[in-house]
């Protein structure tokens, strides 16, 4: 990673192709306006409708995965993360 740091420092010592100012001067102007990164990692996931078919499977990226403990057919919300998938059923009841 030292070579990357060295390349970044070298790159600052040239004029900007469009503005004509040195890149290190532009960087110093922008630094006070930058926001700090969060202390904790932000969870990255996507939510989508999940449909449990009559065989008890949920389709994720074209592949079928068995979901146990749900009545079939059923609908729910699929929470897809890089390392896992979770299906949460809707808890909707018909008003009486």
Short mmCIF file of N, CA and C in Angstrom, two decimals:
data_model
loop_
_atom_site.label_atom_id
_atom_site.label_comp_id
_atom_site.label_asym_id
_atom_site.label_seq_id
_atom_site.Cartn_x
_atom_site.Cartn_y
_atom_site.Cartn_z
N UNK A 1 0.81 -1.19 0.00
CA UNK A 1 0.00 0.00 0.00
C UNK A 1 0.86 1.26 0.00
N UNK A 2 2.11 1.08 0.31
CA UNK A 2 3.00 2.25 0.32
C UNK A 2 3.13 2.85 -1.09
N UNK A 3 3.16 2.01 -2.11
CA UNK A 3 3.28 2.51 -3.48
C UNK A 3 2.06 3.35 -3.86
N UNK A 4 0.87 2.96 -3.35
CA UNK A 4 -0.34 3.73 -3.64
C UNK A 4 -0.26 5.12 -3.00
N UNK A 5 0.18 5.17 -1.77
CA UNK A 5 0.35 6.46 -1.09
C UNK A 5 1.35 7.33 -1.85
N UNK A 6 2.45 6.74 -2.27
CA UNK A 6 3.49 7.48 -3.00
C UNK A 6 2.92 8.03 -4.32
N UNK A 7 2.13 7.22 -5.03
CA UNK A 7 1.52 7.66 -6.29
C UNK A 7 0.54 8.81 -6.06
N UNK A 8 -0.23 8.72 -4.97
CA UNK A 8 -1.18 9.80 -4.68
C UNK A 8 -0.45 11.10 -4.40
N UNK A 9 0.63 11.05 -3.65
CA UNK A 9 1.40 12.26 -3.34
C UNK A 9 2.02 12.82 -4.62
N UNK A 10 2.56 11.95 -5.46
CA UNK A 10 3.15 12.40 -6.72
C UNK A 10 2.09 13.05 -7.62
N UNK A 11 0.90 12.51 -7.61
CA UNK A 11 -0.15 13.01 -8.48
C UNK A 11 -0.60 14.42 -8.09
N UNK A 12 -0.46 14.76 -6.82
CA UNK A 12 -0.85 16.11 -6.38
C UNK A 12 0.10 17.18 -6.90
N UNK A 13 1.29 16.80 -7.31
CA UNK A 13 2.30 17.76 -7.76
C UNK A 13 2.25 17.98 -9.26
N UNK A 14 1.05 18.24 -9.76
CA UNK A 14 0.88 18.56 -11.18
C UNK A 14 -0.32 19.48 -11.31
N UNK A 15 -0.38 20.24 -12.39
CA UNK A 15 -1.54 21.12 -12.56
C UNK A 15 -2.76 20.32 -13.02
N UNK A 16 -3.93 20.78 -12.60
CA UNK A 16 -5.19 20.18 -13.01
C UNK A 16 -5.36 20.42 -14.51
N UNK A 17 -5.82 19.42 -15.24
CA UNK A 17 -5.89 19.50 -16.71
C UNK A 17 -6.84 20.59 -17.20
N UNK A 18 -7.84 20.96 -16.41
CA UNK A 18 -8.83 21.91 -16.88
C UNK A 18 -8.71 23.26 -16.17
N UNK A 19 -8.45 23.23 -14.88
CA UNK A 19 -8.46 24.46 -14.10
C UNK A 19 -7.12 25.18 -14.10
N UNK A 20 -6.04 24.47 -14.38
CA UNK A 20 -4.73 25.10 -14.43
C UNK A 20 -4.09 25.32 -13.08
N UNK A 21 -4.81 25.02 -11.99
CA UNK A 21 -4.24 25.15 -10.65
C UNK A 21 -3.61 23.83 -10.25
N UNK A 22 -2.69 23.90 -9.26
CA UNK A 22 -2.07 22.68 -8.78
C UNK A 22 -3.11 21.84 -8.04
N UNK A 23 -3.03 20.54 -8.21
CA UNK A 23 -4.00 19.65 -7.58
C UNK A 23 -3.90 19.73 -6.07
N UNK A 24 -2.69 19.89 -5.53
CA UNK A 24 -2.58 19.97 -4.07
C UNK A 24 -3.25 21.23 -3.53
N UNK A 25 -3.28 22.32 -4.30
CA UNK A 25 -4.00 23.53 -3.87
C UNK A 25 -5.51 23.29 -3.89
N UNK A 26 -5.99 22.62 -4.93
CA UNK A 26 -7.41 22.30 -5.02
C UNK A 26 -7.83 21.37 -3.88
N UNK A 27 -6.96 20.43 -3.55
CA UNK A 27 -7.23 19.49 -2.46
C UNK A 27 -7.33 20.23 -1.13
N UNK A 28 -6.44 21.17 -0.89
CA UNK A 28 -6.47 21.94 0.36
C UNK A 28 -7.73 22.80 0.45
N UNK A 29 -8.23 23.29 -0.68
CA UNK A 29 -9.47 24.07 -0.68
C UNK A 29 -10.68 23.20 -0.34
N UNK A 30 -10.67 21.96 -0.82
CA UNK A 30 -11.83 21.08 -0.64
C UNK A 30 -11.85 20.39 0.71
N UNK A 31 -10.71 20.18 1.34
CA UNK A 31 -10.65 19.41 2.59
C UNK A 31 -11.60 19.91 3.68
N UNK A 32 -11.73 21.22 3.93
CA UNK A 32 -12.64 21.65 5.00
C UNK A 32 -14.12 21.32 4.73
N UNK A 33 -14.48 21.13 3.48
CA UNK A 33 -15.87 20.84 3.14
C UNK A 33 -16.21 19.36 3.18
N UNK A 34 -15.20 18.49 3.31
CA UNK A 34 -15.45 17.05 3.29
C UNK A 34 -16.04 16.59 4.62
N UNK A 35 -16.91 15.61 4.55
CA UNK A 35 -17.51 15.02 5.74
C UNK A 35 -16.67 13.84 6.20
N UNK A 36 -16.63 13.62 7.50
CA UNK A 36 -15.89 12.49 8.06
C UNK A 36 -16.64 11.19 7.79
N UNK A 37 -15.91 10.12 7.62
CA UNK A 37 -16.53 8.81 7.46
C UNK A 37 -17.14 8.38 8.79
N UNK A 38 -18.22 7.58 8.76
CA UNK A 38 -18.83 7.14 10.02
C UNK A 38 -17.90 6.23 10.81
N UNK A 39 -18.04 6.29 12.13
CA UNK A 39 -17.21 5.45 13.01
C UNK A 39 -17.52 3.97 12.82
N UNK A 40 -18.80 3.64 12.65
CA UNK A 40 -19.22 2.25 12.49
C UNK A 40 -19.58 1.99 11.04
N UNK A 41 -19.35 0.77 10.60
CA UNK A 41 -19.73 0.38 9.24
C UNK A 41 -21.24 0.44 9.07
N UNK A 42 -21.67 0.91 7.93
CA UNK A 42 -23.09 0.93 7.63
C UNK A 42 -23.47 -0.39 6.98
N UNK A 43 -24.56 -1.01 7.42
CA UNK A 43 -24.97 -2.27 6.80
C UNK A 43 -25.47 -2.03 5.38
N UNK A 44 -25.04 -2.86 4.48
CA UNK A 44 -25.46 -2.75 3.08
C UNK A 44 -26.32 -3.95 2.76
N UNK A 45 -27.57 -3.67 2.39
CA UNK A 45 -28.48 -4.75 2.04
C UNK A 45 -29.56 -4.18 1.13
N UNK A 46 -30.31 -5.07 0.52
CA UNK A 46 -31.44 -4.64 -0.30
C UNK A 46 -32.68 -5.38 0.17
N UNK A 47 -33.81 -4.71 0.06
CA UNK A 47 -35.09 -5.31 0.43
C UNK A 47 -35.93 -5.47 -0.83
N UNK A 48 -36.63 -6.57 -0.91
CA UNK A 48 -37.48 -6.81 -2.07
C UNK A 48 -38.61 -7.75 -1.64
N UNK A 49 -39.65 -7.79 -2.43
CA UNK A 49 -40.73 -8.73 -2.15
C UNK A 49 -40.21 -10.15 -2.37
N UNK A 50 -40.59 -11.04 -1.48
CA UNK A 50 -40.22 -12.44 -1.61
C UNK A 50 -41.50 -13.26 -1.67
N UNK A 51 -41.60 -14.09 -2.66
CA UNK A 51 -42.78 -14.93 -2.84
C UNK A 51 -42.40 -16.38 -2.61
N UNK A 52 -43.08 -17.02 -1.68
CA UNK A 52 -42.85 -18.43 -1.39
C UNK A 52 -43.81 -19.22 -2.28
N UNK A 53 -43.25 -20.06 -3.14
CA UNK A 53 -44.11 -20.82 -4.05
C UNK A 53 -44.71 -22.03 -3.34
N UNK A 54 -45.48 -22.82 -4.08
CA UNK A 54 -46.19 -23.95 -3.47
C UNK A 54 -45.25 -25.05 -2.97
N UNK A 55 -43.98 -25.00 -3.37
CA UNK A 55 -43.00 -25.98 -2.91
C UNK A 55 -42.21 -25.49 -1.69
N UNK A 56 -42.50 -24.25 -1.25
CA UNK A 56 -41.79 -23.69 -0.10
C UNK A 56 -40.46 -23.07 -0.47
N UNK A 57 -40.30 -22.69 -1.74
CA UNK A 57 -39.04 -22.10 -2.20
C UNK A 57 -39.21 -20.61 -2.45
N UNK A 58 -38.12 -19.88 -2.27
CA UNK A 58 -38.04 -18.46 -2.60
C UNK A 58 -36.96 -18.33 -3.66
N UNK A 59 -37.26 -17.57 -4.71
CA UNK A 59 -36.29 -17.35 -5.78
C UNK A 59 -35.42 -16.14 -5.45
N UNK A 60 -34.10 -16.34 -5.46
CA UNK A 60 -33.13 -15.26 -5.22
C UNK A 60 -32.10 -15.34 -6.32
N UNK A 61 -32.01 -14.29 -7.12
CA UNK A 61 -31.07 -14.24 -8.25
C UNK A 61 -31.20 -15.47 -9.15
N UNK A 62 -32.42 -15.90 -9.39
CA UNK A 62 -32.66 -17.01 -10.29
C UNK A 62 -32.44 -18.38 -9.69
N UNK A 63 -32.15 -18.46 -8.40
CA UNK A 63 -31.95 -19.75 -7.73
C UNK A 63 -33.02 -19.95 -6.66
N UNK A 64 -33.48 -21.17 -6.50
CA UNK A 64 -34.51 -21.48 -5.51
C UNK A 64 -33.88 -21.87 -4.19
N UNK A 65 -34.40 -21.28 -3.10
CA UNK A 65 -33.94 -21.61 -1.76
C UNK A 65 -35.14 -22.01 -0.92
N UNK A 66 -35.02 -23.11 -0.17
CA UNK A 66 -36.11 -23.59 0.68
C UNK A 66 -36.23 -22.71 1.91
N UNK A 67 -37.45 -22.33 2.21
CA UNK A 67 -37.74 -21.53 3.40
C UNK A 67 -38.63 -22.37 4.30
N UNK A 68 -38.17 -22.67 5.48
CA UNK A 68 -38.90 -23.54 6.40
C UNK A 68 -39.73 -22.71 7.38
N UNK A 69 -40.87 -23.25 7.77
CA UNK A 69 -41.69 -22.62 8.78
C UNK A 69 -42.71 -21.62 8.26
N UNK A 70 -42.86 -21.49 6.96
CA UNK A 70 -43.85 -20.60 6.38
C UNK A 70 -44.94 -21.41 5.71
N UNK A 71 -46.16 -20.91 5.81
CA UNK A 71 -47.22 -21.58 5.07
C UNK A 71 -47.04 -21.25 3.59
N UNK A 72 -47.44 -22.16 2.76
CA UNK A 72 -47.25 -21.95 1.32
C UNK A 72 -48.59 -21.91 0.63
N UNK A 73 -48.79 -21.15 -0.42
CA UNK A 73 -47.91 -20.06 -0.84
C UNK A 73 -47.99 -18.89 0.14
N UNK A 74 -46.99 -18.07 0.13
CA UNK A 74 -46.91 -16.97 1.08
C UNK A 74 -46.11 -15.83 0.46
N UNK A 75 -46.21 -14.67 1.07
CA UNK A 75 -45.43 -13.52 0.63
C UNK A 75 -44.68 -12.97 1.83
N UNK A 76 -43.57 -12.33 1.54
CA UNK A 76 -42.79 -11.73 2.61
C UNK A 76 -41.84 -10.70 2.06
N UNK A 77 -40.95 -10.28 2.91
CA UNK A 77 -39.92 -9.33 2.52
C UNK A 77 -38.59 -10.07 2.56
N UNK A 78 -37.85 -9.96 1.47
CA UNK A 78 -36.53 -10.59 1.41
C UNK A 78 -35.46 -9.56 1.71
N UNK A 79 -34.62 -9.86 2.68
CA UNK A 79 -33.49 -8.99 3.01
C UNK A 79 -32.24 -9.68 2.50
N UNK A 80 -31.65 -9.11 1.48
CA UNK A 80 -30.50 -9.74 0.83
C UNK A 80 -29.23 -8.98 1.20
N UNK A 81 -28.29 -9.69 1.80
CA UNK A 81 -26.99 -9.13 2.14
C UNK A 81 -25.93 -9.87 1.33
N UNK A 82 -24.71 -9.39 1.42
CA UNK A 82 -23.64 -10.00 0.65
C UNK A 82 -23.47 -11.48 1.02
N UNK A 83 -23.61 -11.80 2.32
CA UNK A 83 -23.32 -13.15 2.78
C UNK A 83 -24.56 -13.95 3.15
N UNK A 84 -25.75 -13.34 3.13
CA UNK A 84 -26.92 -14.07 3.58
C UNK A 84 -28.20 -13.53 2.95
N UNK A 85 -29.27 -14.31 3.13
CA UNK A 85 -30.60 -13.91 2.69
C UNK A 85 -31.57 -14.30 3.80
N UNK A 86 -32.51 -13.39 4.10
CA UNK A 86 -33.49 -13.66 5.14
C UNK A 86 -34.87 -13.30 4.60
N UNK A 87 -35.84 -14.15 4.83
CA UNK A 87 -37.21 -13.91 4.39
C UNK A 87 -38.08 -13.72 5.62
N UNK A 88 -38.73 -12.56 5.69
CA UNK A 88 -39.61 -12.25 6.81
C UNK A 88 -41.04 -12.22 6.27
N UNK A 89 -41.92 -13.06 6.78
CA UNK A 89 -43.28 -13.10 6.25
C UNK A 89 -44.08 -11.87 6.65
N UNK A 90 -45.02 -11.47 5.79
CA UNK A 90 -45.95 -10.40 6.14
C UNK A 90 -46.89 -10.93 7.22
N UNK A 91 -47.18 -10.09 8.16
CA UNK A 91 -48.11 -10.48 9.25
C UNK A 91 -49.46 -9.77 9.03
N UNK A 92 -50.01 -9.94 7.88
CA UNK A 92 -51.27 -9.27 7.56
C UNK A 92 -52.43 -10.18 7.85
N UNK A 93 -53.44 -9.61 8.50
CA UNK A 93 -54.64 -10.40 8.76
C UNK A 93 -55.85 -9.65 8.23
N UNK A 94 -56.77 -10.38 7.69
CA UNK A 94 -57.99 -9.78 7.17
C UNK A 94 -58.79 -9.19 8.33
N UNK A 95 -59.21 -7.92 8.19
CA UNK A 95 -60.02 -7.35 9.28
C UNK A 95 -61.32 -8.10 9.45
N UNK A 96 -61.72 -8.27 10.70
CA UNK A 96 -62.94 -9.04 10.95
C UNK A 96 -64.15 -8.15 11.12
#
